[in-house]
mmCIF file of C-alpha atoms in Angstrom:
data_model
loop_
_atom_site.group_PDB
_atom_site.id
_atom_site.type_symbol
_atom_site.label_atom_id
_atom_site.label_comp_id
_atom_site.label_asym_id
_atom_site.label_seq_id
_atom_site.Cartn_x
_atom_site.Cartn_y
_atom_site.Cartn_z
ATOM 1 C CA MET A 16 -12.451 19.929 23.391
ATOM 2 C CA THR A 17 -9.853 22.651 22.919
ATOM 3 C CA LYS A 18 -10.441 24.663 19.768
ATOM 4 C CA GLU A 19 -7.594 24.435 17.287
ATOM 5 C CA PRO A 20 -5.800 27.774 16.992
ATOM 6 C CA ARG A 21 -6.490 29.512 13.685
ATOM 7 C CA ARG A 22 -2.790 29.621 12.777
ATOM 8 C CA ASP A 23 -2.378 25.888 13.425
ATOM 9 C CA ARG A 24 -5.484 25.108 11.354
ATOM 10 C CA GLN A 25 -4.199 27.187 8.458
ATOM 11 C CA ARG A 26 -0.829 25.438 8.544
ATOM 12 C CA ARG A 27 -2.469 22.008 8.703
ATOM 13 C CA GLU A 28 -4.798 22.804 5.804
ATOM 14 C CA LEU A 29 -1.988 24.239 3.681
ATOM 15 C CA LYS A 30 0.130 21.146 4.311
ATOM 16 C CA GLN A 31 -2.825 19.014 3.203
ATOM 17 C CA ASP A 32 -3.133 21.130 0.058
ATOM 18 C CA ILE A 33 0.564 20.677 -0.697
ATOM 19 C CA VAL A 34 0.355 16.908 -0.351
ATOM 20 C CA ALA A 35 -2.870 16.761 -2.383
ATOM 21 C CA GLU A 36 -1.260 18.735 -5.206
ATOM 22 C CA ALA A 37 1.814 16.502 -5.092
ATOM 23 C CA ARG A 38 -0.422 13.423 -5.321
ATOM 24 C CA ARG A 39 -2.358 14.939 -8.244
ATOM 25 C CA ARG A 40 0.887 15.567 -10.090
ATOM 26 C CA LEU A 41 2.075 12.051 -9.322
ATOM 27 C CA GLU A 42 -1.140 10.525 -10.668
ATOM 28 C CA GLU A 43 -1.045 12.618 -13.831
ATOM 29 C CA GLY A 44 2.637 12.604 -14.683
ATOM 30 C CA GLY A 45 4.559 10.273 -12.408
ATOM 31 C CA PRO A 46 7.323 11.149 -9.928
ATOM 32 C CA THR A 47 9.132 13.542 -12.288
ATOM 33 C CA ALA A 48 6.029 15.765 -12.320
ATOM 34 C CA VAL A 49 6.324 16.320 -8.551
ATOM 35 C CA THR A 50 8.375 19.498 -8.094
ATOM 36 C CA LEU A 51 8.403 21.857 -5.140
ATOM 37 C CA ARG A 52 8.315 25.012 -7.266
ATOM 38 C CA GLY A 53 5.425 23.742 -9.349
ATOM 39 C CA ILE A 54 3.466 22.754 -6.261
ATOM 40 C CA ALA A 55 4.169 26.115 -4.585
ATOM 41 C CA ARG A 56 2.811 27.904 -7.638
ATOM 42 C CA GLU A 57 -0.376 25.830 -7.686
ATOM 43 C CA VAL A 58 -1.180 26.191 -3.980
ATOM 44 C CA GLY A 59 -0.396 29.905 -4.009
ATOM 45 C CA VAL A 60 2.679 30.153 -1.806
ATOM 46 C CA SER A 61 6.281 31.083 -2.479
ATOM 47 C CA ALA A 62 8.898 28.349 -2.812
ATOM 48 C CA PRO A 63 10.658 29.507 0.391
ATOM 49 C CA ALA A 64 7.343 29.326 2.267
ATOM 50 C CA LEU A 65 6.749 25.781 1.019
ATOM 51 C CA TYR A 66 10.169 24.756 2.327
ATOM 52 C CA THR A 67 8.943 25.465 5.864
ATOM 53 C CA TYR A 68 6.528 22.533 5.407
ATOM 54 C CA PHE A 69 8.795 20.238 3.412
ATOM 55 C CA PRO A 70 12.464 21.261 3.536
ATOM 56 C CA SER A 71 13.265 18.925 0.651
ATOM 57 C CA LEU A 72 11.576 17.033 -2.159
ATOM 58 C CA ALA A 73 12.692 13.823 -0.464
ATOM 59 C CA GLU A 74 10.608 14.638 2.610
ATOM 60 C CA LEU A 75 7.583 15.285 0.411
ATOM 61 C CA PHE A 76 8.053 11.927 -1.336
ATOM 62 C CA THR A 77 8.312 10.231 2.053
ATOM 63 C CA GLU A 78 4.966 11.802 3.007
ATOM 64 C CA LEU A 79 3.411 10.624 -0.264
ATOM 65 C CA ILE A 80 4.716 7.103 0.264
ATOM 66 C CA VAL A 81 3.455 6.914 3.838
ATOM 67 C CA GLN A 82 0.025 8.246 2.884
ATOM 68 C CA SER A 83 -0.180 5.779 -0.003
ATOM 69 C CA TYR A 84 0.554 2.915 2.378
ATOM 70 C CA LYS A 85 -2.082 4.239 4.785
ATOM 71 C CA SER A 86 -4.636 4.391 1.971
ATOM 72 C CA LEU A 87 -3.850 0.785 1.037
ATOM 73 C CA GLU A 88 -4.002 -0.246 4.699
ATOM 74 C CA ALA A 89 -7.449 1.339 5.113
ATOM 75 C CA HIS A 90 -8.717 -0.406 1.975
ATOM 76 C CA ILE A 91 -7.530 -3.772 3.273
ATOM 77 C CA ALA A 92 -8.955 -3.125 6.741
ATOM 78 C CA ALA A 93 -12.360 -2.341 5.228
ATOM 79 C CA ALA A 94 -12.264 -5.574 3.232
ATOM 80 C CA PHE A 95 -11.409 -7.619 6.296
ATOM 81 C CA GLY A 96 -14.191 -5.901 8.197
ATOM 82 C CA ALA A 97 -16.678 -6.818 5.492
ATOM 83 C CA SER A 98 -15.471 -10.438 5.499
ATOM 84 C CA ALA A 99 -15.911 -10.945 9.259
ATOM 85 C CA GLY A 100 -18.014 -14.013 9.938
ATOM 86 C CA LEU A 101 -17.264 -15.641 6.594
ATOM 87 C CA ALA A 102 -15.395 -18.899 6.154
ATOM 88 C CA LEU A 103 -11.628 -18.795 6.566
ATOM 89 C CA GLU A 104 -11.104 -19.218 2.815
ATOM 90 C CA GLN A 105 -13.078 -16.049 2.086
ATOM 91 C CA ARG A 106 -11.381 -14.159 4.918
ATOM 92 C CA LEU A 107 -7.966 -15.191 3.630
ATOM 93 C CA ALA A 108 -8.866 -13.999 0.152
ATOM 94 C CA ALA A 109 -10.208 -10.637 1.335
ATOM 95 C CA GLY A 110 -6.786 -9.082 1.922
ATOM 96 C CA PRO A 111 -5.183 -10.017 -1.412
ATOM 97 C CA LEU A 112 -8.343 -9.076 -3.333
ATOM 98 C CA ALA A 113 -8.412 -5.659 -1.651
ATOM 99 C CA TYR A 114 -4.671 -5.308 -2.281
ATOM 100 C CA ARG A 115 -5.263 -5.839 -5.993
ATOM 101 C CA SER A 116 -8.307 -3.568 -6.280
ATOM 102 C CA TRP A 117 -6.489 -0.682 -4.554
ATOM 103 C CA ALA A 118 -3.454 -1.141 -6.788
ATOM 104 C CA ILE A 119 -5.545 -1.050 -9.967
ATOM 105 C CA GLU A 120 -7.306 2.120 -8.799
ATOM 106 C CA HIS A 121 -4.031 3.767 -7.711
ATOM 107 C CA ARG A 122 -1.431 2.529 -10.186
ATOM 108 C CA ARG A 123 0.949 5.455 -9.738
ATOM 109 C CA GLN A 124 0.839 5.194 -5.950
ATOM 110 C CA PHE A 125 1.365 1.429 -6.088
ATOM 111 C CA ASN A 126 4.461 1.889 -8.222
ATOM 112 C CA LEU A 127 5.637 4.734 -6.005
ATOM 113 C CA ILE A 128 5.670 2.589 -2.877
ATOM 114 C CA PHE A 129 7.051 -0.561 -4.468
ATOM 115 C CA PHE A 130 8.969 0.159 -7.666
ATOM 116 C CA ASP A 131 9.783 3.736 -8.612
ATOM 117 C CA GLN A 132 13.445 4.682 -8.446
ATOM 118 C CA ILE A 133 13.424 8.433 -7.786
ATOM 119 C CA ASP A 134 16.609 10.336 -8.515
ATOM 120 C CA GLY A 135 18.214 11.508 -5.291
ATOM 121 C CA TYR A 136 15.630 9.843 -3.047
ATOM 122 C CA ALA A 137 16.190 7.171 -0.422
ATOM 123 C CA ALA A 138 13.581 6.247 2.172
ATOM 124 C CA PRO A 139 14.688 6.924 5.758
ATOM 125 C CA PRO A 140 16.268 3.693 7.087
ATOM 126 C CA GLY A 141 13.914 2.124 9.601
ATOM 127 C CA GLY A 142 11.675 5.161 9.351
ATOM 128 C CA SER A 143 8.023 5.909 8.706
ATOM 129 C CA THR A 144 7.873 4.144 5.336
ATOM 130 C CA VAL A 145 9.023 0.870 6.916
ATOM 131 C CA SER A 146 6.418 0.948 9.675
ATOM 132 C CA ALA A 147 3.753 1.951 7.132
ATOM 133 C CA GLN A 148 4.521 -1.091 4.979
ATOM 134 C CA THR A 149 4.447 -3.312 8.069
ATOM 135 C CA ASP A 150 0.987 -1.959 8.917
ATOM 136 C CA VAL A 151 -0.212 -2.957 5.429
ATOM 137 C CA LEU A 152 1.073 -6.523 5.666
ATOM 138 C CA GLN A 153 0.280 -7.283 9.296
ATOM 139 C CA PRO A 154 -3.475 -7.967 8.910
ATOM 140 C CA ILE A 155 -2.805 -10.162 5.862
ATOM 141 C CA ALA A 156 -0.120 -11.996 7.831
ATOM 142 C CA ALA A 157 -2.543 -12.451 10.738
ATOM 143 C CA GLN A 158 -5.043 -14.230 8.479
ATOM 144 C CA TYR A 159 -2.227 -16.340 7.034
ATOM 145 C CA ALA A 160 -1.104 -17.249 10.552
ATOM 146 C CA GLU A 161 -4.638 -18.366 11.426
ATOM 147 C CA ALA A 162 -4.610 -20.652 8.379
ATOM 148 C CA ARG A 163 -1.313 -22.111 9.597
ATOM 149 C CA GLY A 164 -2.740 -22.686 13.056
ATOM 150 C CA CYS A 165 -0.660 -20.101 14.883
ATOM 151 C CA THR A 166 -0.743 -16.487 16.032
ATOM 152 C CA ILE A 167 0.834 -13.545 14.240
ATOM 153 C CA SER A 168 3.457 -13.377 17.017
ATOM 154 C CA GLN A 169 4.373 -17.020 16.486
ATOM 155 C CA LEU A 170 4.592 -16.502 12.729
ATOM 156 C CA LEU A 171 6.932 -13.527 13.110
ATOM 157 C CA ALA A 172 9.127 -15.474 15.538
ATOM 158 C CA ASP A 173 9.478 -18.526 13.273
ATOM 159 C CA ASP A 174 11.817 -17.953 10.324
ATOM 160 C CA ASP A 175 10.331 -20.770 8.249
ATOM 161 C CA LEU A 176 6.742 -19.609 8.754
ATOM 162 C CA LEU A 177 7.713 -16.004 8.057
ATOM 163 C CA ASP A 178 9.509 -16.987 4.854
ATOM 164 C CA ASP A 179 6.445 -19.007 3.784
ATOM 165 C CA PHE A 180 4.236 -15.962 4.311
ATOM 166 C CA LEU A 181 6.587 -13.657 2.435
ATOM 167 C CA ALA A 182 6.645 -16.108 -0.486
ATOM 168 C CA TRP A 183 2.825 -16.236 -0.467
ATOM 169 C CA TRP A 184 2.605 -12.441 -0.435
ATOM 170 C CA GLY A 185 5.305 -12.160 -3.090
ATOM 171 C CA ALA A 186 3.402 -14.440 -5.455
ATOM 172 C CA PHE A 187 0.159 -12.458 -5.480
ATOM 173 C CA HIS A 188 2.046 -9.154 -5.275
ATOM 174 C CA GLY A 189 3.900 -10.128 -8.445
ATOM 175 C CA ILE A 190 0.703 -10.811 -10.353
ATOM 176 C CA VAL A 191 -0.688 -7.455 -9.233
ATOM 177 C CA ALA A 192 2.505 -5.705 -10.349
ATOM 178 C CA LEU A 193 2.255 -7.286 -13.801
ATOM 179 C CA GLU A 194 -1.335 -6.112 -14.151
ATOM 180 C CA VAL A 195 -0.668 -2.610 -12.823
ATOM 181 C CA ASN A 196 2.054 -2.143 -15.418
ATOM 182 C CA HIS A 197 -0.043 -3.560 -18.263
ATOM 183 C CA HIS A 198 1.977 -6.737 -18.818
ATOM 184 C CA LEU A 199 -1.184 -8.859 -18.654
ATOM 185 C CA ASP A 200 -3.428 -6.716 -20.842
ATOM 186 C CA TRP A 201 -3.471 -9.459 -23.478
ATOM 187 C CA ARG A 202 -5.093 -11.868 -20.992
ATOM 188 C CA GLU A 203 -7.752 -11.562 -18.267
ATOM 189 C CA PRO A 204 -5.641 -10.481 -15.281
ATOM 190 C CA GLU A 205 -8.425 -10.454 -12.701
ATOM 191 C CA ALA A 206 -9.362 -14.035 -13.583
ATOM 192 C CA ILE A 207 -5.704 -15.061 -13.379
ATOM 193 C CA PHE A 208 -5.381 -13.379 -9.983
ATOM 194 C CA ARG A 209 -8.508 -14.959 -8.541
ATOM 195 C CA ARG A 210 -7.558 -18.441 -9.764
ATOM 196 C CA HIS A 211 -4.130 -18.081 -8.204
ATOM 197 C CA ILE A 212 -5.410 -16.744 -4.880
ATOM 198 C CA TYR A 213 -8.096 -19.364 -4.359
ATOM 199 C CA ALA A 214 -5.849 -22.216 -5.536
ATOM 200 C CA SER A 215 -3.070 -21.104 -3.179
ATOM 201 C CA ILE A 216 -5.530 -20.766 -0.284
ATOM 202 C CA ARG A 217 -6.991 -24.245 -0.894
ATOM 203 C CA GLU A 218 -3.449 -25.653 -0.997
ATOM 204 C CA LEU A 219 -2.556 -23.776 2.173
ATOM 205 C CA LEU A 220 -5.623 -24.999 4.070
ATOM 206 C CA ALA A 221 -5.202 -28.565 2.819
ATOM 207 C CA THR A 222 -1.537 -28.600 3.830
ATOM 208 C CA ASP A 223 -2.334 -27.276 7.278
ATOM 209 C CA GLU A 224 -5.148 -29.813 7.743
ATOM 210 C CA THR A 225 -2.765 -32.632 6.811
ATOM 211 C CA THR A 226 -0.170 -31.310 9.261
ATOM 212 C CA ARG A 227 -2.674 -31.269 12.114
ATOM 213 C CA ARG A 228 -3.693 -34.921 11.596
#
């Protein structure tokens, strides 16, 4: 294995430090707390030097969004890995349950990737944030496709099946969003979420079984 040049390692580590500081500021104060000058001061570089890593605040937010999606994707992948060998109902539930648990642990990041309107920021059209979101949803869609008796490729090629999946995702995503933003604090949000997920899965499996007869 070729040893990484010292200069390249230093640049990589400094970029990691910049992103870590940006994420810390996001978690503590929301998007408005993420400023290039403030981050430069904390990581010990000049503002002009920081611009060589992220020429604009928008590019830094794009990096934060992509990394947040990747964190969510890894959490879901681990849950699916742990559910291997279980009944389809449990495997179907694994993705949404992991989706919720990550969101509750990373409320600011969840809102960043799905809800926050950041002044002057627009995600690159068809860029890295789009593919990162697709990577999050694809394993959940694959389990959904199995429940519908098809492959993920067939689901994506069938407008009706795809719309059904998006509606299923949208329903549990909406409950998670309400909990993340404290709109369900007066109830028991986890219990509500679990009842919804398992009821929707039972309905899905029953509908598919009826269709196959």
